[in-house]
PDB file of C-alpha atoms in Angstrom:
ATOM      1  CA  MET Q   1      37.165 -33.740 -10.072  1.00  0.00           C
ATOM      2  CA  SER Q   2      36.809 -30.077  -9.182  1.00  0.00           C
ATOM      3  CA  ASP Q   3      37.821 -27.927  -6.235  1.00  0.00           C
ATOM      4  CA  LEU Q   4      34.304 -28.351  -4.940  1.00  0.00           C
ATOM      5  CA  ASP Q   5      35.085 -31.942  -4.087  1.00  0.00           C
ATOM      6  CA  PHE Q   6      37.357 -30.850  -1.284  1.00  0.00           C
ATOM      7  CA  PRO Q   7      35.776 -31.081   2.117  1.00  0.00           C
ATOM      8  CA  THR Q   8      34.905 -27.667   3.471  1.00  0.00           C
ATOM      9  CA  SER Q   9      35.433 -28.561   7.095  1.00  0.00           C
ATOM     10  CA  ALA Q  10      37.562 -30.887   9.160  1.00  0.00           C
ATOM     11  CA  GLU Q  11      34.648 -33.317   9.196  1.00  0.00           C
ATOM     12  CA  THR Q  12      35.112 -36.478   7.200  1.00  0.00           C
ATOM     13  CA  LEU Q  13      32.354 -38.253   5.298  1.00  0.00           C
ATOM     14  CA  ASP Q  14      31.301 -40.399   8.238  1.00  0.00           C
ATOM     15  CA  GLY Q  15      30.992 -37.343  10.475  1.00  0.00           C
ATOM     16  CA  VAL Q  16      34.058 -38.054  12.588  1.00  0.00           C
ATOM     17  CA  SER Q  17      37.062 -35.780  12.962  1.00  0.00           C
ATOM     18  CA  THR Q  18      40.109 -37.487  14.340  1.00  0.00           C
ATOM     19  CA  VAL Q  19      42.875 -35.889  16.361  1.00  0.00           C
ATOM     20  CA  GLU Q  20      45.797 -37.943  17.555  1.00  0.00           C
ATOM     21  CA  VAL Q  21      48.298 -36.757  20.132  1.00  0.00           C
ATOM     22  CA  ARG Q  22      51.423 -38.771  20.787  1.00  0.00           C
ATOM     23  CA  THR Q  23      53.872 -37.873  23.538  1.00  0.00           C
ATOM     24  CA  SER Q  24      56.526 -39.551  25.621  1.00  0.00           C
ATOM     25  CA  ALA Q  25      54.766 -41.475  28.381  1.00  0.00           C
ATOM     26  CA  ASN Q  26      55.685 -38.790  30.883  1.00  0.00           C
ATOM     27  CA  ALA Q  27      53.360 -37.210  33.432  1.00  0.00           C
ATOM     28  CA  ALA Q  28      54.868 -33.794  32.712  1.00  0.00           C
ATOM     29  CA  LEU Q  29      53.273 -33.884  29.232  1.00  0.00           C
ATOM     30  CA  ILE Q  30      49.738 -34.712  30.372  1.00  0.00           C
ATOM     31  CA  PRO Q  31      48.812 -31.013  30.764  1.00  0.00           C
ATOM     32  CA  THR Q  32      49.271 -30.671  27.000  1.00  0.00           C
ATOM     33  CA  ILE Q  33      46.961 -33.604  26.279  1.00  0.00           C
ATOM     34  CA  ARG Q  34      44.239 -32.412  28.637  1.00  0.00           C
ATOM     35  CA  ALA Q  35      44.459 -28.948  27.043  1.00  0.00           C
ATOM     36  CA  VAL Q  36      43.773 -30.565  23.653  1.00  0.00           C
ATOM     37  CA  ALA Q  37      40.799 -32.419  25.169  1.00  0.00           C
ATOM     38  CA  SER Q  38      39.416 -29.187  26.575  1.00  0.00           C
ATOM     39  CA  ASP Q  39      39.881 -27.340  23.312  1.00  0.00           C
ATOM     40  CA  LEU Q  40      38.177 -30.043  21.231  1.00  0.00           C
ATOM     41  CA  ALA Q  41      35.221 -30.184  23.614  1.00  0.00           C
ATOM     42  CA  ALA Q  42      34.842 -26.405  23.596  1.00  0.00           C
ATOM     43  CA  ARG Q  43      34.917 -26.305  19.789  1.00  0.00           C
ATOM     44  CA  ALA Q  44      32.364 -29.132  19.670  1.00  0.00           C
ATOM     45  CA  ASP Q  45      29.997 -26.961  21.745  1.00  0.00           C
ATOM     46  CA  PHE Q  46      30.107 -29.132  24.840  1.00  0.00           C
ATOM     47  CA  ASP Q  47      28.510 -27.476  27.851  1.00  0.00           C
ATOM     48  CA  LEU Q  48      30.905 -26.117  30.468  1.00  0.00           C
ATOM     49  CA  ASP Q  49      30.458 -29.016  32.897  1.00  0.00           C
ATOM     50  CA  ALA Q  50      31.049 -31.539  30.107  1.00  0.00           C
ATOM     51  CA  ILE Q  51      34.232 -29.708  29.027  1.00  0.00           C
ATOM     52  CA  SER Q  52      35.496 -29.797  32.595  1.00  0.00           C
ATOM     53  CA  ASP Q  53      34.573 -33.485  32.942  1.00  0.00           C
ATOM     54  CA  LEU Q  54      36.315 -34.485  29.712  1.00  0.00           C
ATOM     55  CA  ARG Q  55      39.468 -32.589  30.655  1.00  0.00           C
ATOM     56  CA  MET Q  56      39.594 -34.344  33.997  1.00  0.00           C
ATOM     57  CA  ALA Q  57      38.718 -37.763  32.543  1.00  0.00           C
ATOM     58  CA  VAL Q  58      41.488 -37.520  29.935  1.00  0.00           C
ATOM     59  CA  ASP Q  59      43.941 -36.445  32.609  1.00  0.00           C
ATOM     60  CA  GLU Q  60      42.944 -39.401  34.776  1.00  0.00           C
ATOM     61  CA  ALA Q  61      43.193 -41.908  31.910  1.00  0.00           C
ATOM     62  CA  CYS Q  62      46.617 -40.624  30.847  1.00  0.00           C
ATOM     63  CA  ALA Q  63      47.973 -40.525  34.408  1.00  0.00           C
ATOM     64  CA  THR Q  64      46.845 -44.132  34.944  1.00  0.00           C
ATOM     65  CA  LEU Q  65      48.553 -45.289  31.743  1.00  0.00           C
ATOM     66  CA  VAL Q  66      51.797 -43.360  32.291  1.00  0.00           C
ATOM     67  CA  ASP Q  67      52.080 -45.267  35.575  1.00  0.00           C
ATOM     68  CA  VAL Q  68      52.274 -48.636  33.807  1.00  0.00           C
ATOM     69  CA  ALA Q  69      54.094 -47.522  30.637  1.00  0.00           C
ATOM     70  CA  ALA Q  70      57.470 -49.017  29.750  1.00  0.00           C
ATOM     71  CA  PRO Q  71      60.451 -46.662  30.167  1.00  0.00           C
ATOM     72  CA  SER Q  72      61.035 -44.380  27.159  1.00  0.00           C
ATOM     73  CA  SER Q  73      57.755 -45.463  25.559  1.00  0.00           C
ATOM     74  CA  SER Q  74      54.977 -43.366  24.047  1.00  0.00           C
ATOM     75  CA  LEU Q  75      51.505 -42.387  25.138  1.00  0.00           C
ATOM     76  CA  ARG Q  76      49.057 -42.320  22.219  1.00  0.00           C
ATOM     77  CA  CYS Q  77      45.808 -40.491  22.653  1.00  0.00           C
ATOM     78  CA  THR Q  78      43.207 -40.446  19.882  1.00  0.00           C
ATOM     79  CA  PHE Q  79      40.152 -38.215  19.968  1.00  0.00           C
ATOM     80  CA  LEU Q  80      37.238 -39.153  17.716  1.00  0.00           C
ATOM     81  CA  VAL Q  81      35.063 -36.076  17.612  1.00  0.00           C
ATOM     82  CA  ARG Q  82      31.530 -36.967  16.611  1.00  0.00           C
ATOM     83  CA  ARG Q  83      28.358 -34.962  16.612  1.00  0.00           C
ATOM     84  CA  GLU Q  84      27.368 -34.539  20.274  1.00  0.00           C
ATOM     85  CA  ARG Q  85      30.095 -36.753  21.677  1.00  0.00           C
ATOM     86  CA  ILE Q  86      33.829 -37.341  21.840  1.00  0.00           C
ATOM     87  CA  GLU Q  87      35.384 -40.781  22.095  1.00  0.00           C
ATOM     88  CA  VAL Q  88      38.910 -40.973  23.490  1.00  0.00           C
ATOM     89  CA  ARG Q  89      41.303 -43.895  23.187  1.00  0.00           C
ATOM     90  CA  ALA Q  90      44.548 -43.675  25.086  1.00  0.00           C
ATOM     91  CA  GLU Q  91      47.167 -46.419  25.118  1.00  0.00           C
ATOM     92  CA  VAL Q  92      50.726 -47.248  26.080  1.00  0.00           C
ATOM     93  CA  ASN Q  93      53.072 -50.187  25.790  1.00  0.00           C
ATOM     94  CA  ALA Q  94      53.354 -51.524  29.307  1.00  0.00           C
ATOM     95  CA  GLY Q  95      56.638 -52.386  30.948  1.00  0.00           C
ATOM     96  CA  GLN Q  96      55.578 -55.488  32.870  1.00  0.00           C
ATOM     97  CA  PRO Q  97      54.140 -58.602  31.173  1.00  0.00           C
ATOM     98  CA  ASP Q  98      51.265 -58.751  33.680  1.00  0.00           C
ATOM     99  CA  ALA Q  99      50.507 -55.025  33.533  1.00  0.00           C
ATOM    100  CA  ALA Q 100      46.874 -53.951  33.334  1.00  0.00           C
ATOM    101  CA  VAL Q 101      44.792 -50.909  34.141  1.00  0.00           C
ATOM    102  CA  SER Q 102      43.715 -51.187  37.747  1.00  0.00           C
ATOM    103  CA  THR Q 103      40.014 -50.623  38.108  1.00  0.00           C
ATOM    104  CA  ASP Q 104      39.778 -50.903  41.892  1.00  0.00           C
ATOM    105  CA  THR Q 105      41.174 -47.420  42.561  1.00  0.00           C
ATOM    106  CA  PHE Q 106      39.693 -44.085  43.579  1.00  0.00           C
ATOM    107  CA  GLY Q 107      40.898 -42.666  40.246  1.00  0.00           C
ATOM    108  CA  TRP Q 108      38.988 -45.296  38.272  1.00  0.00           C
ATOM    109  CA  ARG Q 109      35.791 -44.591  40.211  1.00  0.00           C
ATOM    110  CA  VAL Q 110      36.203 -40.895  39.465  1.00  0.00           C
ATOM    111  CA  LEU Q 111      36.763 -41.726  35.802  1.00  0.00           C
ATOM    112  CA  GLN Q 112      33.529 -43.747  35.724  1.00  0.00           C
ATOM    113  CA  THR Q 113      31.702 -40.788  37.218  1.00  0.00           C
ATOM    114  CA  LEU Q 114      33.168 -38.302  34.749  1.00  0.00           C
ATOM    115  CA  ALA Q 115      32.690 -40.254  31.524  1.00  0.00           C
ATOM    116  CA  ASP Q 116      29.463 -41.625  30.090  1.00  0.00           C
ATOM    117  CA  ASP Q 117      31.213 -44.881  29.319  1.00  0.00           C
ATOM    118  CA  VAL Q 118      34.687 -46.154  30.142  1.00  0.00           C
ATOM    119  CA  GLN Q 119      36.524 -49.399  29.440  1.00  0.00           C
ATOM    120  CA  ALA Q 120      39.963 -50.758  30.192  1.00  0.00           C
ATOM    121  CA  LEU Q 121      41.665 -52.291  27.151  1.00  0.00           C
ATOM    122  CA  ARG Q 122      44.477 -54.810  26.981  1.00  0.00           C
ATOM    123  CA  THR Q 123      46.239 -56.579  24.117  1.00  0.00           C
ATOM    124  CA  PRO Q 124      48.858 -59.176  25.073  1.00  0.00           C
ATOM    125  CA  GLY Q 125      52.377 -58.426  23.877  1.00  0.00           C
ATOM    126  CA  VAL Q 126      54.125 -60.544  21.260  1.00  0.00           C
ATOM    127  CA  ASP Q 127      57.787 -61.574  20.962  1.00  0.00           C
ATOM    128  CA  GLY Q 128      58.562 -60.814  24.586  1.00  0.00           C
ATOM    129  CA  ASN Q 129      57.165 -57.283  24.460  1.00  0.00           C
ATOM    130  CA  GLY Q 130      54.898 -56.059  27.213  1.00  0.00           C
ATOM    131  CA  PRO Q 131      51.159 -55.828  26.563  1.00  0.00           C
ATOM    132  CA  THR Q 132      49.445 -52.765  25.122  1.00  0.00           C
ATOM    133  CA  VAL Q 133      47.123 -51.357  27.740  1.00  0.00           C
ATOM    134  CA  GLY Q 134      44.625 -48.618  27.173  1.00  0.00           C
ATOM    135  CA  ILE Q 135      41.487 -46.842  28.236  1.00  0.00           C
ATOM    136  CA  ARG Q 136      38.548 -45.978  26.022  1.00  0.00           C
ATOM    137  CA  LEU Q 137      36.070 -43.394  27.174  1.00  0.00           C
ATOM    138  CA  ASP Q 138      33.046 -41.686  25.761  1.00  0.00           C
ATOM    139  CA  LYS Q 139      31.725 -38.263  26.724  1.00  0.00           C
ATOM    140  CA  HIS Q 140      28.506 -36.649  25.554  1.00  0.00           C
ATOM    141  CA  ALA Q 141      28.227 -32.935  24.872  1.00  0.00           C
ATOM    142  CA  GLY Q 142      25.790 -32.372  27.726  1.00  0.00           C
ATOM    143  CA  ASP Q 143      22.183 -31.230  27.758  1.00  0.00           C
ATOM    144  CA  ALA Q 144      20.905 -31.260  24.213  1.00  0.00           C
ATOM    145  CA  PRO Q 145      19.633 -27.856  23.074  1.00  0.00           C
ATOM    146  CA  ARG Q 146      15.862 -27.750  22.899  1.00  0.00           C
TER     147      ARG Q 146
ATOM    148  CA  MET H   1      73.500 -47.506  33.589  1.00  0.00           C
ATOM    149  CA  SER H   2      72.096 -44.675  31.571  1.00  0.00           C
ATOM    150  CA  ASP H   3      74.337 -42.238  29.807  1.00  0.00           C
ATOM    151  CA  PRO H   4      74.977 -39.323  32.183  1.00  0.00           C
ATOM    152  CA  VAL H   5      75.102 -36.823  29.339  1.00  0.00           C
ATOM    153  CA  ALA H   6      71.769 -37.968  27.872  1.00  0.00           C
ATOM    154  CA  PRO H   7      69.269 -35.121  27.506  1.00  0.00           C
ATOM    155  CA  CYS H   8      66.945 -34.604  30.419  1.00  0.00           C
ATOM    156  CA  SER H   9      63.775 -36.655  30.013  1.00  0.00           C
ATOM    157  CA  ARG H  10      61.668 -34.003  31.706  1.00  0.00           C
ATOM    158  CA  PRO H  11      61.156 -31.377  29.029  1.00  0.00           C
ATOM    159  CA  THR H  12      58.867 -29.268  31.163  1.00  0.00           C
ATOM    160  CA  ALA H  13      61.017 -29.126  34.261  1.00  0.00           C
ATOM    161  CA  ASP H  14      60.432 -25.383  34.245  1.00  0.00           C
ATOM    162  CA  ALA H  15      56.640 -25.782  34.017  1.00  0.00           C
ATOM    163  CA  PRO H  16      54.880 -23.703  36.622  1.00  0.00           C
ATOM    164  CA  PRO H  17      53.767 -26.354  39.076  1.00  0.00           C
ATOM    165  CA  LEU H  18      52.033 -25.304  42.228  1.00  0.00           C
ATOM    166  CA  ARG H  19      52.538 -22.339  44.497  1.00  0.00           C
ATOM    167  CA  THR H  20      51.418 -22.550  48.088  1.00  0.00           C
ATOM    168  CA  SER H  21      51.739 -20.212  51.040  1.00  0.00           C
ATOM    169  CA  ILE H  22      50.495 -20.282  54.594  1.00  0.00           C
ATOM    170  CA  THR H  23      49.477 -17.149  56.477  1.00  0.00           C
ATOM    171  CA  LEU H  24      47.769 -16.355  59.754  1.00  0.00           C
ATOM    172  CA  PRO H  25      45.154 -13.739  58.856  1.00  0.00           C
ATOM    173  CA  GLN H  26      43.865 -13.559  62.430  1.00  0.00           C
ATOM    174  CA  PRO H  27      44.266 -15.378  65.747  1.00  0.00           C
ATOM    175  CA  GLY H  28      43.055 -18.962  65.516  1.00  0.00           C
ATOM    176  CA  THR H  29      42.820 -18.895  61.727  1.00  0.00           C
ATOM    177  CA  VAL H  30      45.342 -20.396  59.334  1.00  0.00           C
ATOM    178  CA  LEU H  31      45.046 -19.842  55.605  1.00  0.00           C
ATOM    179  CA  LEU H  32      46.645 -21.990  52.937  1.00  0.00           C
ATOM    180  CA  ASP H  33      46.667 -20.257  49.577  1.00  0.00           C
ATOM    181  CA  VAL H  34      47.080 -22.520  46.532  1.00  0.00           C
ATOM    182  CA  HIS H  35      47.823 -21.424  42.966  1.00  0.00           C
ATOM    183  CA  GLY H  36      48.299 -23.544  39.886  1.00  0.00           C
ATOM    184  CA  GLU H  37      47.152 -26.931  38.588  1.00  0.00           C
ATOM    185  CA  VAL H  38      46.756 -29.879  40.932  1.00  0.00           C
ATOM    186  CA  ASP H  39      47.470 -33.125  39.113  1.00  0.00           C
ATOM    187  CA  THR H  40      49.477 -36.279  39.606  1.00  0.00           C
ATOM    188  CA  LEU H  41      52.753 -34.293  39.673  1.00  0.00           C
ATOM    189  CA  THR H  42      51.657 -31.501  41.956  1.00  0.00           C
ATOM    190  CA  ALA H  43      49.434 -33.454  44.374  1.00  0.00           C
ATOM    191  CA  PRO H  44      52.453 -34.396  46.573  1.00  0.00           C
ATOM    192  CA  PRO H  45      53.500 -30.764  47.228  1.00  0.00           C
ATOM    193  CA  LEU H  46      49.849 -29.964  47.964  1.00  0.00           C
ATOM    194  CA  GLU H  47      49.745 -32.843  50.439  1.00  0.00           C
ATOM    195  CA  GLN H  48      52.857 -31.447  52.136  1.00  0.00           C
ATOM    196  CA  ALA H  49      51.304 -27.962  52.319  1.00  0.00           C
ATOM    197  CA  LEU H  50      48.120 -29.435  53.818  1.00  0.00           C
ATOM    198  CA  SER H  51      50.220 -31.284  56.399  1.00  0.00           C
ATOM    199  CA  ASP H  52      51.838 -27.979  57.323  1.00  0.00           C
ATOM    200  CA  LEU H  53      48.383 -26.432  57.647  1.00  0.00           C
ATOM    201  CA  LEU H  54      47.172 -29.280  59.860  1.00  0.00           C
ATOM    202  CA  ALA H  55      50.306 -28.957  61.997  1.00  0.00           C
ATOM    203  CA  GLU H  56      49.011 -25.612  63.274  1.00  0.00           C
ATOM    204  CA  GLN H  57      47.728 -27.049  66.526  1.00  0.00           C
ATOM    205  CA  GLU H  58      46.549 -23.735  67.983  1.00  0.00           C
ATOM    206  CA  ALA H  59      44.252 -22.967  65.089  1.00  0.00           C
ATOM    207  CA  ASP H  60      40.587 -23.839  65.156  1.00  0.00           C
ATOM    208  CA  ARG H  61      39.852 -22.483  61.693  1.00  0.00           C
ATOM    209  CA  LEU H  62      41.706 -24.072  58.779  1.00  0.00           C
ATOM    210  CA  VAL H  63      41.066 -22.418  55.426  1.00  0.00           C
ATOM    211  CA  VAL H  64      42.274 -23.637  52.036  1.00  0.00           C
ATOM    212  CA  ASP H  65      41.906 -21.006  49.334  1.00  0.00           C
ATOM    213  CA  LEU H  66      41.636 -22.813  45.996  1.00  0.00           C
ATOM    214  CA  SER H  67      40.530 -19.708  44.055  1.00  0.00           C
ATOM    215  CA  GLY H  68      43.835 -19.743  42.193  1.00  0.00           C
ATOM    216  CA  VAL H  69      43.579 -23.415  41.212  1.00  0.00           C
ATOM    217  CA  THR H  70      42.818 -23.910  37.534  1.00  0.00           C
ATOM    218  CA  PHE H  71      42.714 -27.711  37.426  1.00  0.00           C
ATOM    219  CA  LEU H  72      41.972 -30.382  40.006  1.00  0.00           C
ATOM    220  CA  ALA H  73      42.598 -34.044  39.176  1.00  0.00           C
ATOM    221  CA  SER H  74      41.479 -37.078  41.170  1.00  0.00           C
ATOM    222  CA  SER H  75      44.953 -37.248  42.720  1.00  0.00           C
ATOM    223  CA  GLY H  76      44.370 -33.745  44.086  1.00  0.00           C
ATOM    224  CA  LEU H  77      40.876 -34.656  45.262  1.00  0.00           C
ATOM    225  CA  ALA H  78      42.308 -37.659  47.110  1.00  0.00           C
ATOM    226  CA  VAL H  79      44.807 -35.423  48.914  1.00  0.00           C
ATOM    227  CA  LEU H  80      42.065 -32.972  49.944  1.00  0.00           C
ATOM    228  CA  ILE H  81      39.860 -35.817  51.169  1.00  0.00           C
ATOM    229  CA  ARG H  82      42.697 -37.249  53.303  1.00  0.00           C
ATOM    230  CA  ALA H  83      43.264 -33.807  54.795  1.00  0.00           C
ATOM    231  CA  ALA H  84      39.532 -33.525  55.579  1.00  0.00           C
ATOM    232  CA  HIS H  85      39.713 -36.821  57.481  1.00  0.00           C
ATOM    233  CA  ARG H  86      42.790 -35.663  59.389  1.00  0.00           C
ATOM    234  CA  ALA H  87      41.004 -32.430  60.302  1.00  0.00           C
ATOM    235  CA  ALA H  88      37.973 -34.449  61.404  1.00  0.00           C
ATOM    236  CA  ASP H  89      40.230 -36.343  63.837  1.00  0.00           C
ATOM    237  CA  ARG H  90      40.682 -32.928  65.491  1.00  0.00           C
ATOM    238  CA  ARG H  91      36.936 -32.293  65.257  1.00  0.00           C
ATOM    239  CA  LEU H  92      37.538 -29.614  62.651  1.00  0.00           C
ATOM    240  CA  ARG H  93      36.133 -29.151  59.185  1.00  0.00           C
ATOM    241  CA  LEU H  94      38.395 -27.742  56.500  1.00  0.00           C
ATOM    242  CA  ARG H  95      37.046 -24.604  54.896  1.00  0.00           C
ATOM    243  CA  LEU H  96      37.483 -24.606  51.121  1.00  0.00           C
ATOM    244  CA  VAL H  97      37.295 -21.454  49.039  1.00  0.00           C
ATOM    245  CA  THR H  98      36.360 -22.387  45.475  1.00  0.00           C
ATOM    246  CA  ALA H  99      35.762 -19.753  42.846  1.00  0.00           C
ATOM    247  CA  SER H 100      35.919 -21.725  39.620  1.00  0.00           C
ATOM    248  CA  ARG H 101      34.179 -24.610  37.940  1.00  0.00           C
ATOM    249  CA  ALA H 102      37.592 -26.307  37.553  1.00  0.00           C
ATOM    250  CA  VAL H 103      37.570 -26.928  41.306  1.00  0.00           C
ATOM    251  CA  ARG H 104      33.866 -27.009  42.158  1.00  0.00           C
ATOM    252  CA  ARG H 105      32.896 -29.519  39.492  1.00  0.00           C
ATOM    253  CA  PRO H 106      35.266 -32.326  40.629  1.00  0.00           C
ATOM    254  CA  LEU H 107      34.184 -31.846  44.238  1.00  0.00           C
ATOM    255  CA  GLN H 108      30.501 -31.898  43.285  1.00  0.00           C
ATOM    256  CA  ILE H 109      30.528 -34.800  40.861  1.00  0.00           C
ATOM    257  CA  THR H 110      32.361 -37.040  43.351  1.00  0.00           C
ATOM    258  CA  GLY H 111      30.164 -35.975  46.259  1.00  0.00           C
ATOM    259  CA  SER H 112      33.230 -34.970  48.249  1.00  0.00           C
ATOM    260  CA  GLU H 113      32.091 -31.389  48.871  1.00  0.00           C
ATOM    261  CA  GLN H 114      30.078 -32.628  51.851  1.00  0.00           C
ATOM    262  CA  LEU H 115      33.371 -33.272  53.653  1.00  0.00           C
ATOM    263  CA  PHE H 116      34.159 -29.550  53.659  1.00  0.00           C
ATOM    264  CA  ASP H 117      32.634 -26.216  54.512  1.00  0.00           C
ATOM    265  CA  MET H 118      32.463 -24.468  51.162  1.00  0.00           C
ATOM    266  CA  TYR H 119      32.929 -20.758  50.581  1.00  0.00           C
ATOM    267  CA  GLU H 120      32.957 -18.621  47.460  1.00  0.00           C
ATOM    268  CA  ASP H 121      35.307 -15.963  48.728  1.00  0.00           C
ATOM    269  CA  VAL H 122      38.138 -15.962  51.177  1.00  0.00           C
ATOM    270  CA  SER H 123      36.911 -13.088  53.342  1.00  0.00           C
ATOM    271  CA  ALA H 124      33.824 -15.073  54.374  1.00  0.00           C
ATOM    272  CA  ALA H 125      35.917 -18.184  55.028  1.00  0.00           C
ATOM    273  CA  VAL H 126      38.415 -16.546  57.404  1.00  0.00           C
ATOM    274  CA  ASP H 127      35.731 -14.582  59.218  1.00  0.00           C
TER     275      ASP H 127
END
């Protein structure tokens, strides 16, 4: 094994760089998460509209989840940066046993418009804990260069 | 009961939220100037400022200058759309001044820009 075996970039062998941001589930911290989203998209050469869309989509997803998060819980946001697209998974532990992401809201419609693909996720809680609810979204870099 | 000496759970209480001001640049025209980021936390103060703008019964030209807004979330869009409907009840159209992509893009992609008269600089909007 030589020094040459070390990866020369943040890219892993399968072409995905992963960035995870974990904060208190508090709306006051969402600006930090959307700034990370914006920065990753800019570095991945997204076009300016796509950067703006991803920033807004991540903000919307996080705001939706903070609303249902249990008190003093965490918001986990994982960015999978691939060639030409970024996949985002955000999740919280919900406070109420029947909590879910509401998809009949103006915010959800905006999210569907902003992202290329978006899904609400839900895993039932065990041992009396609330469920884990999340949002997965996918955003493409924009017009491919010719 | 929570412990009263527990540390504050809002670490960014001093974050710069939203600054708004209302002026009357000329008779019949009211201008609401907005600076900052409009998201789920700052949409309520924006809604209040828009209510103050709409309370100017004498005015027939209501201008919202969003040139200083650097982020607009769906919660902010929703507030602007409600204000547009309230203006429409008075047969008025809100005039929006948008200088940046951060504001124009959300309005465009949701098709809500048709609810407003759009301007790129404030001097044209108050004229």
